[in-house]
Amino acid sequence: MKSLQIALTKGRLEKSAVALLEKAGVNCDMLHEKSRKLIFASETEPYSFILAKAPDVTTYVKHGVADIGIVGKDVLMEQDKEHYEMLDLKIGQCQFCLASTPSYDPSDYRRKIIATKYPTVATKYFRERGEDVEIIKIEGSVEMAPILGLADAIIDIVETGSTLRENGLVIFDTMYAISARLIVNKASLKRNKAQIFELIDRLENTLEVDA
Ligand code: PRP
């Protein structure tokens, strides 16, 4: 049996993804070793894992290097869909929000500047409202942008809300709910259908028990 390559998102999502896989009966012992290792092959099961940054998870899946990926819907909404999105894993739950300093006026007619890690999502949001804005792409810690005067407001994901609170920002609109999804390479699904669906069934059953 071929070993299925599973790409996991490094960082925040990693812990909850590993916990979910373990609940579904997938042995992830090797992922608990604290090291800088990025590629892990299971000795007991037909799985291997790679740890990648979120946007790279979809790249590995797209090119068929990974059969399966676990990645946030926020990242998927920002990219072209070249995979099958198979399952909402209900982990990494957060919201896309429009936020700024309390003095921000959403109804101000001026052309606004919006800082975000998600230019596609931000453009779509304002286009749907018939509002033309300037988007500035930021790679991280986007909360600084309105405080330092780089932008009027930000569009970002909010999980606990503590980053906004600690930086004196408030939410002006809650846009879309986000969670981690299981994605699959299209060709791999054809080739490894039974094996992939077996894993999906195990995850689905685990999610049902938790619901
Ligand atoms: C995300 C997001 C916010 C923060 C929100 O950033 O961009 O900054 O988490 O989480 P909270 O509501 O629980 O405070 P992340 O930690 O992924 O790091 P980054 O800013 O470097 O991208």
PDB file of C-alpha atoms and ligand atoms in Angstrom:
ATOM      1  CA  MET A   1       0.000   0.000   0.000  1.00  0.00           C
ATOM      2  CA  LYS A   2       1.263   3.457  -0.911  1.00  0.00           C
ATOM      3  CA  SER A   3       1.987   5.757   1.992  1.00  0.00           C
ATOM      4  CA  LEU A   4      -0.315   8.801   1.945  1.00  0.00           C
ATOM      5  CA  GLN A   5       1.578  12.057   2.303  1.00  0.00           C
ATOM      6  CA  ILE A   6      -0.288  14.485   4.590  1.00  0.00           C
ATOM      7  CA  ALA A   7       0.738  18.156   4.700  1.00  0.00           C
ATOM      8  CA  LEU A   8      -0.005  19.822   8.031  1.00  0.00           C
ATOM      9  CA  THR A   9      -0.003  23.566   8.671  1.00  0.00           C
ATOM     10  CA  LYS A  10       2.826  24.520  11.014  1.00  0.00           C
ATOM     11  CA  GLY A  11       2.059  26.651  14.058  1.00  0.00           C
ATOM     12  CA  ARG A  12      -1.316  27.321  15.666  1.00  0.00           C
ATOM     13  CA  LEU A  13      -3.233  24.697  13.702  1.00  0.00           C
ATOM     14  CA  GLU A  14      -0.588  21.996  14.115  1.00  0.00           C
ATOM     15  CA  LYS A  15      -1.493  21.024  17.675  1.00  0.00           C
ATOM     16  CA  SER A  16      -5.243  20.748  17.105  1.00  0.00           C
ATOM     17  CA  ALA A  17      -4.743  18.907  13.780  1.00  0.00           C
ATOM     18  CA  VAL A  18      -2.462  16.349  15.449  1.00  0.00           C
ATOM     19  CA  ALA A  19      -4.951  15.967  18.337  1.00  0.00           C
ATOM     20  CA  LEU A  20      -7.794  15.347  15.855  1.00  0.00           C
ATOM     21  CA  LEU A  21      -5.784  12.796  13.850  1.00  0.00           C
ATOM     22  CA  GLU A  22      -4.893  10.979  17.079  1.00  0.00           C
ATOM     23  CA  LYS A  23      -8.545  10.914  18.143  1.00  0.00           C
ATOM     24  CA  ALA A  24      -9.287   9.328  14.782  1.00  0.00           C
ATOM     25  CA  GLY A  25      -6.744   6.633  15.629  1.00  0.00           C
ATOM     26  CA  VAL A  26      -3.809   7.875  13.537  1.00  0.00           C
ATOM     27  CA  ASN A  27      -0.530   7.417  15.375  1.00  0.00           C
ATOM     28  CA  CYS A  28       1.227  10.808  15.450  1.00  0.00           C
ATOM     29  CA  ASP A  29       3.881  10.023  18.085  1.00  0.00           C
ATOM     30  CA  MET A  30       6.686  11.127  15.783  1.00  0.00           C
ATOM     31  CA  LEU A  31       5.074  14.576  15.468  1.00  0.00           C
ATOM     32  CA  HIS A  32       5.439  15.161  19.196  1.00  0.00           C
ATOM     33  CA  GLU A  33       9.249  15.068  19.095  1.00  0.00           C
ATOM     34  CA  LYS A  34      10.314  18.651  19.569  1.00  0.00           C
ATOM     35  CA  SER A  35      12.798  19.251  16.807  1.00  0.00           C
ATOM     36  CA  ARG A  36      13.291  21.199  13.610  1.00  0.00           C
ATOM     37  CA  LYS A  37      12.395  18.118  11.588  1.00  0.00           C
ATOM     38  CA  LEU A  38       9.852  18.742   8.820  1.00  0.00           C
ATOM     39  CA  ILE A  39       9.236  15.337   7.227  1.00  0.00           C
ATOM     40  CA  PHE A  40       8.007  12.350   9.237  1.00  0.00           C
ATOM     41  CA  ALA A  41       7.294   8.821   8.043  1.00  0.00           C
ATOM     42  CA  SER A  42       5.200   6.514  10.183  1.00  0.00           C
ATOM     43  CA  GLU A  43       6.786   3.117  10.797  1.00  0.00           C
ATOM     44  CA  THR A  44       3.484   1.530  11.733  1.00  0.00           C
ATOM     45  CA  GLU A  45       0.921   3.108   9.392  1.00  0.00           C
ATOM     46  CA  PRO A  46       0.668   4.033   5.705  1.00  0.00           C
ATOM     47  CA  TYR A  47       1.067   7.747   6.372  1.00  0.00           C
ATOM     48  CA  SER A  48       3.842  10.272   6.226  1.00  0.00           C
ATOM     49  CA  PHE A  49       3.609  13.897   7.284  1.00  0.00           C
ATOM     50  CA  ILE A  50       5.174  17.144   6.210  1.00  0.00           C
ATOM     51  CA  LEU A  51       4.992  20.416   8.152  1.00  0.00           C
ATOM     52  CA  ALA A  52       4.602  23.500   5.974  1.00  0.00           C
ATOM     53  CA  LYS A  53       3.470  27.115   6.173  1.00  0.00           C
ATOM     54  CA  ALA A  54      -0.231  27.458   5.408  1.00  0.00           C
ATOM     55  CA  PRO A  55      -0.013  28.792   1.807  1.00  0.00           C
ATOM     56  CA  ASP A  56       2.605  26.128   1.012  1.00  0.00           C
ATOM     57  CA  VAL A  57       0.290  23.320   2.156  1.00  0.00           C
ATOM     58  CA  THR A  58      -1.954  24.046  -0.839  1.00  0.00           C
ATOM     59  CA  THR A  59       1.108  24.252  -3.124  1.00  0.00           C
ATOM     60  CA  TYR A  60       2.303  20.788  -2.068  1.00  0.00           C
ATOM     61  CA  VAL A  61      -1.211  19.412  -2.555  1.00  0.00           C
ATOM     62  CA  LYS A  62      -1.631  21.154  -5.917  1.00  0.00           C
ATOM     63  CA  HIS A  63       1.595  19.608  -7.248  1.00  0.00           C
ATOM     64  CA  GLY A  64       0.692  16.173  -5.898  1.00  0.00           C
ATOM     65  CA  VAL A  65       3.682  16.028  -3.553  1.00  0.00           C
ATOM     66  CA  ALA A  66       1.164  15.802  -0.734  1.00  0.00           C
ATOM     67  CA  ASP A  67      -1.991  13.739  -1.258  1.00  0.00           C
ATOM     68  CA  ILE A  68      -3.833  15.464   1.574  1.00  0.00           C
ATOM     69  CA  GLY A  69      -3.533  18.853   3.274  1.00  0.00           C
ATOM     70  CA  ILE A  70      -4.921  20.327   6.467  1.00  0.00           C
ATOM     71  CA  VAL A  71      -5.179  24.097   6.150  1.00  0.00           C
ATOM     72  CA  GLY A  72      -7.367  27.043   7.195  1.00  0.00           C
ATOM     73  CA  LYS A  73     -10.287  28.169   5.039  1.00  0.00           C
ATOM     74  CA  ASP A  74      -8.786  31.686   5.226  1.00  0.00           C
ATOM     75  CA  VAL A  75      -5.837  30.478   3.131  1.00  0.00           C
ATOM     76  CA  LEU A  76      -8.096  28.568   0.734  1.00  0.00           C
ATOM     77  CA  MET A  77     -10.272  31.655   0.161  1.00  0.00           C
ATOM     78  CA  GLU A  78      -7.167  33.560  -0.876  1.00  0.00           C
ATOM     79  CA  GLN A  79      -5.988  31.033  -3.462  1.00  0.00           C
ATOM     80  CA  ASP A  80      -7.174  29.407  -6.692  1.00  0.00           C
ATOM     81  CA  LYS A  81      -9.071  26.215  -6.063  1.00  0.00           C
ATOM     82  CA  GLU A  82      -6.985  23.410  -7.563  1.00  0.00           C
ATOM     83  CA  HIS A  83      -7.859  20.699  -5.058  1.00  0.00           C
ATOM     84  CA  TYR A  84     -10.948  19.037  -3.629  1.00  0.00           C
ATOM     85  CA  GLU A  85     -12.105  20.447  -0.299  1.00  0.00           C
ATOM     86  CA  MET A  86     -13.420  17.299   1.398  1.00  0.00           C
ATOM     87  CA  LEU A  87     -14.132  18.003   5.037  1.00  0.00           C
ATOM     88  CA  ASP A  88     -14.641  20.808   7.543  1.00  0.00           C
ATOM     89  CA  LEU A  89     -12.466  19.699  10.457  1.00  0.00           C
ATOM     90  CA  LYS A  90     -14.055  22.254  12.863  1.00  0.00           C
ATOM     91  CA  ILE A  91     -10.662  23.115  14.351  1.00  0.00           C
ATOM     92  CA  GLY A  92      -8.910  26.480  14.116  1.00  0.00           C
ATOM     93  CA  GLN A  93     -12.237  28.267  14.278  1.00  0.00           C
ATOM     94  CA  CYS A  94     -12.012  32.020  13.823  1.00  0.00           C
ATOM     95  CA  GLN A  95     -13.652  34.888  11.939  1.00  0.00           C
ATOM     96  CA  PHE A  96     -12.637  37.247   9.176  1.00  0.00           C
ATOM     97  CA  CYS A  97     -13.175  40.741  10.606  1.00  0.00           C
ATOM     98  CA  LEU A  98     -12.909  44.367   9.619  1.00  0.00           C
ATOM     99  CA  ALA A  99     -11.203  46.154  12.522  1.00  0.00           C
ATOM    100  CA  SER A 100      -9.581  49.459  13.328  1.00  0.00           C
ATOM    101  CA  THR A 101      -9.043  52.062  16.017  1.00  0.00           C
ATOM    102  CA  PRO A 102     -12.328  53.243  17.650  1.00  0.00           C
ATOM    103  CA  SER A 103     -12.208  56.508  15.653  1.00  0.00           C
ATOM    104  CA  TYR A 104     -12.587  54.687  12.301  1.00  0.00           C
ATOM    105  CA  ASP A 105     -15.740  55.642  10.412  1.00  0.00           C
ATOM    106  CA  PRO A 106     -16.876  52.890   7.992  1.00  0.00           C
ATOM    107  CA  SER A 107     -19.352  55.273   6.317  1.00  0.00           C
ATOM    108  CA  ASP A 108     -16.678  57.879   5.538  1.00  0.00           C
ATOM    109  CA  TYR A 109     -16.866  58.565   1.770  1.00  0.00           C
ATOM    110  CA  ARG A 110     -13.069  58.982   1.391  1.00  0.00           C
ATOM    111  CA  ARG A 111     -11.272  56.193  -0.520  1.00  0.00           C
ATOM    112  CA  LYS A 112     -10.033  54.032   2.330  1.00  0.00           C
ATOM    113  CA  ILE A 113      -6.733  52.213   2.694  1.00  0.00           C
ATOM    114  CA  ILE A 114      -7.085  48.657   3.997  1.00  0.00           C
ATOM    115  CA  ALA A 115      -4.109  46.617   5.245  1.00  0.00           C
ATOM    116  CA  THR A 116      -4.431  42.840   5.140  1.00  0.00           C
ATOM    117  CA  LYS A 117      -2.703  39.512   4.691  1.00  0.00           C
ATOM    118  CA  TYR A 118      -5.723  38.578   2.550  1.00  0.00           C
ATOM    119  CA  PRO A 119      -5.998  40.951  -0.455  1.00  0.00           C
ATOM    120  CA  THR A 120      -8.368  38.675  -2.422  1.00  0.00           C
ATOM    121  CA  VAL A 121     -10.796  38.333   0.491  1.00  0.00           C
ATOM    122  CA  ALA A 122     -10.589  42.071   1.248  1.00  0.00           C
ATOM    123  CA  THR A 123     -11.148  43.073  -2.399  1.00  0.00           C
ATOM    124  CA  LYS A 124     -14.185  40.763  -2.650  1.00  0.00           C
ATOM    125  CA  TYR A 125     -15.656  42.127   0.593  1.00  0.00           C
ATOM    126  CA  PHE A 126     -15.461  45.781  -0.469  1.00  0.00           C
ATOM    127  CA  ARG A 127     -16.498  45.037  -4.067  1.00  0.00           C
ATOM    128  CA  GLU A 128     -19.678  43.362  -2.747  1.00  0.00           C
ATOM    129  CA  ARG A 129     -20.379  46.612  -0.911  1.00  0.00           C
ATOM    130  CA  GLY A 130     -19.720  48.701  -4.010  1.00  0.00           C
ATOM    131  CA  GLU A 131     -16.800  50.394  -2.307  1.00  0.00           C
ATOM    132  CA  ASP A 132     -13.485  51.058  -4.028  1.00  0.00           C
ATOM    133  CA  VAL A 133     -10.579  50.820  -1.570  1.00  0.00           C
ATOM    134  CA  GLU A 134      -6.799  50.678  -1.771  1.00  0.00           C
ATOM    135  CA  ILE A 135      -5.424  47.392  -0.453  1.00  0.00           C
ATOM    136  CA  ILE A 136      -1.958  47.174   1.122  1.00  0.00           C
ATOM    137  CA  LYS A 137      -0.644  43.617   1.520  1.00  0.00           C
ATOM    138  CA  ILE A 138       1.004  42.966   4.894  1.00  0.00           C
ATOM    139  CA  GLU A 139       2.668  39.678   5.845  1.00  0.00           C
ATOM    140  CA  GLY A 140       1.934  39.676   9.596  1.00  0.00           C
ATOM    141  CA  SER A 141       1.118  41.685  12.731  1.00  0.00           C
ATOM    142  CA  VAL A 142      -1.302  43.626  10.569  1.00  0.00           C
ATOM    143  CA  GLU A 143      -2.864  45.168  13.711  1.00  0.00           C
ATOM    144  CA  MET A 144      -0.068  47.762  13.714  1.00  0.00           C
ATOM    145  CA  ALA A 145      -1.133  49.270  10.392  1.00  0.00           C
ATOM    146  CA  PRO A 146      -4.055  51.479  11.545  1.00  0.00           C
ATOM    147  CA  ILE A 147      -2.228  52.459  14.734  1.00  0.00           C
ATOM    148  CA  LEU A 148       0.815  53.659  12.801  1.00  0.00           C
ATOM    149  CA  GLY A 149      -1.280  55.348  10.103  1.00  0.00           C
ATOM    150  CA  LEU A 150      -0.371  52.973   7.275  1.00  0.00           C
ATOM    151  CA  ALA A 151      -4.033  52.101   6.754  1.00  0.00           C
ATOM    152  CA  ASP A 152      -7.509  53.211   7.842  1.00  0.00           C
ATOM    153  CA  ALA A 153      -8.542  49.694   8.839  1.00  0.00           C
ATOM    154  CA  ILE A 154      -7.529  46.046   8.568  1.00  0.00           C
ATOM    155  CA  ILE A 155      -9.130  42.828   7.428  1.00  0.00           C
ATOM    156  CA  ASP A 156      -7.738  39.920   9.374  1.00  0.00           C
ATOM    157  CA  ILE A 157      -8.665  36.718  11.161  1.00  0.00           C
ATOM    158  CA  VAL A 158      -9.708  37.013  14.793  1.00  0.00           C
ATOM    159  CA  GLU A 159      -9.668  33.993  17.065  1.00  0.00           C
ATOM    160  CA  THR A 160      -9.720  34.994  20.746  1.00  0.00           C
ATOM    161  CA  GLY A 161      -9.749  38.731  20.025  1.00  0.00           C
ATOM    162  CA  SER A 162      -6.814  39.315  22.362  1.00  0.00           C
ATOM    163  CA  THR A 163      -4.465  40.714  19.674  1.00  0.00           C
ATOM    164  CA  LEU A 164      -7.096  43.334  18.791  1.00  0.00           C
ATOM    165  CA  ARG A 165      -7.816  44.138  22.452  1.00  0.00           C
ATOM    166  CA  GLU A 166      -4.187  44.430  23.465  1.00  0.00           C
ATOM    167  CA  ASN A 167      -3.614  46.867  20.619  1.00  0.00           C
ATOM    168  CA  GLY A 168      -6.731  48.952  21.266  1.00  0.00           C
ATOM    169  CA  LEU A 169      -8.538  47.936  18.067  1.00  0.00           C
ATOM    170  CA  VAL A 170     -12.240  47.153  17.741  1.00  0.00           C
ATOM    171  CA  ILE A 171     -14.277  45.049  15.312  1.00  0.00           C
ATOM    172  CA  PHE A 172     -16.455  46.988  12.843  1.00  0.00           C
ATOM    173  CA  ASP A 173     -17.767  43.970  10.937  1.00  0.00           C
ATOM    174  CA  THR A 174     -17.643  40.214  11.317  1.00  0.00           C
ATOM    175  CA  MET A 175     -17.363  38.877   7.793  1.00  0.00           C
ATOM    176  CA  TYR A 176     -16.942  35.107   7.378  1.00  0.00           C
ATOM    177  CA  ALA A 177     -16.503  32.149   9.737  1.00  0.00           C
ATOM    178  CA  ILE A 178     -13.295  30.197   9.172  1.00  0.00           C
ATOM    179  CA  SER A 179     -12.105  26.721  10.170  1.00  0.00           C
ATOM    180  CA  ALA A 180      -9.537  24.184   9.020  1.00  0.00           C
ATOM    181  CA  ARG A 181     -10.382  22.021   6.020  1.00  0.00           C
ATOM    182  CA  LEU A 182      -9.091  18.730   4.686  1.00  0.00           C
ATOM    183  CA  ILE A 183      -8.091  19.127   1.059  1.00  0.00           C
ATOM    184  CA  VAL A 184      -7.078  16.424  -1.409  1.00  0.00           C
ATOM    185  CA  ASN A 185      -5.074  16.412  -4.631  1.00  0.00           C
ATOM    186  CA  LYS A 186      -7.462  15.654  -7.503  1.00  0.00           C
ATOM    187  CA  ALA A 187      -5.376  12.944  -9.208  1.00  0.00           C
ATOM    188  CA  SER A 188      -4.488  11.349  -5.891  1.00  0.00           C
ATOM    189  CA  LEU A 189      -8.166  10.995  -4.995  1.00  0.00           C
ATOM    190  CA  LYS A 190      -8.675   8.943  -8.158  1.00  0.00           C
ATOM    191  CA  ARG A 191      -5.604   6.776  -7.507  1.00  0.00           C
ATOM    192  CA  ASN A 192      -6.009   6.298  -3.759  1.00  0.00           C
ATOM    193  CA  LYS A 193      -9.769   6.588  -3.374  1.00  0.00           C
ATOM    194  CA  ALA A 194     -10.315   3.779  -0.852  1.00  0.00           C
ATOM    195  CA  GLN A 195      -7.369   4.790   1.322  1.00  0.00           C
ATOM    196  CA  ILE A 196      -8.289   8.489   1.358  1.00  0.00           C
ATOM    197  CA  PHE A 197     -11.964   7.815   2.084  1.00  0.00           C
ATOM    198  CA  GLU A 198     -11.005   5.456   4.871  1.00  0.00           C
ATOM    199  CA  LEU A 199      -9.146   8.318   6.592  1.00  0.00           C
ATOM    200  CA  ILE A 200     -11.976  10.784   5.883  1.00  0.00           C
ATOM    201  CA  ASP A 201     -14.524   8.353   7.375  1.00  0.00           C
ATOM    202  CA  ARG A 202     -12.423   8.003  10.526  1.00  0.00           C
ATOM    203  CA  LEU A 203     -12.161  11.784  10.884  1.00  0.00           C
ATOM    204  CA  GLU A 204     -15.871  12.249  10.171  1.00  0.00           C
ATOM    205  CA  ASN A 205     -16.822   9.705  12.826  1.00  0.00           C
ATOM    206  CA  THR A 206     -14.550  11.445  15.329  1.00  0.00           C
ATOM    207  CA  LEU A 207     -16.142  14.813  14.538  1.00  0.00           C
ATOM    208  CA  GLU A 208     -19.649  13.330  14.932  1.00  0.00           C
ATOM    209  CA  VAL A 209     -18.782  11.949  18.378  1.00  0.00           C
ATOM    210  CA  ASP A 210     -17.523  15.410  19.417  1.00  0.00           C
ATOM    211  CA  ALA A 211     -20.567  17.279  17.993  1.00  0.00           C
TER     212      ALA A 211
HETATM  213  C1  PRP B   1      -3.336  35.775  13.526  1.00  0.00           C
HETATM  214  C2  PRP B   1      -4.086  36.979  13.047  1.00  0.00           C
HETATM  215  C3  PRP B   1      -4.088  37.877  14.251  1.00  0.00           C
HETATM  216  C4  PRP B   1      -4.145  36.893  15.394  1.00  0.00           C
HETATM  217  C5  PRP B   1      -5.555  36.804  15.925  1.00  0.00           C
HETATM  218  O1  PRP B   1      -1.981  36.020  13.426  1.00  0.00           O
HETATM  219  O2  PRP B   1      -3.465  37.549  11.906  1.00  0.00           O
HETATM  220  O3  PRP B   1      -2.932  38.668  14.304  1.00  0.00           O
HETATM  221  O4  PRP B   1      -3.751  35.626  14.880  1.00  0.00           O
HETATM  222  O5  PRP B   1      -5.653  35.907  17.009  1.00  0.00           O
HETATM  223  P1  PRP B   1      -6.375  36.299  18.373  1.00  0.00           P
HETATM  224  O6  PRP B   1      -7.709  36.855  18.029  1.00  0.00           O
HETATM  225  O7  PRP B   1      -6.471  34.996  19.126  1.00  0.00           O
HETATM  226  O8  PRP B   1      -5.512  37.296  19.089  1.00  0.00           O
HETATM  227  P2  PRP B   1      -0.886  34.936  13.750  1.00  0.00           P
HETATM  228  O9  PRP B   1      -0.784  34.676  15.206  1.00  0.00           O
HETATM  229  O10 PRP B   1      -1.190  33.727  12.932  1.00  0.00           O
HETATM  230  O11 PRP B   1       0.489  35.619  13.348  1.00  0.00           O
HETATM  231  P3  PRP B   1       0.935  36.704  12.271  1.00  0.00           P
HETATM  232  O12 PRP B   1       0.314  38.017  12.630  1.00  0.00           O
HETATM  233  O13 PRP B   1       2.420  36.734  12.365  1.00  0.00           O
HETATM  234  O14 PRP B   1       0.462  36.203  10.932  1.00  0.00           O
END
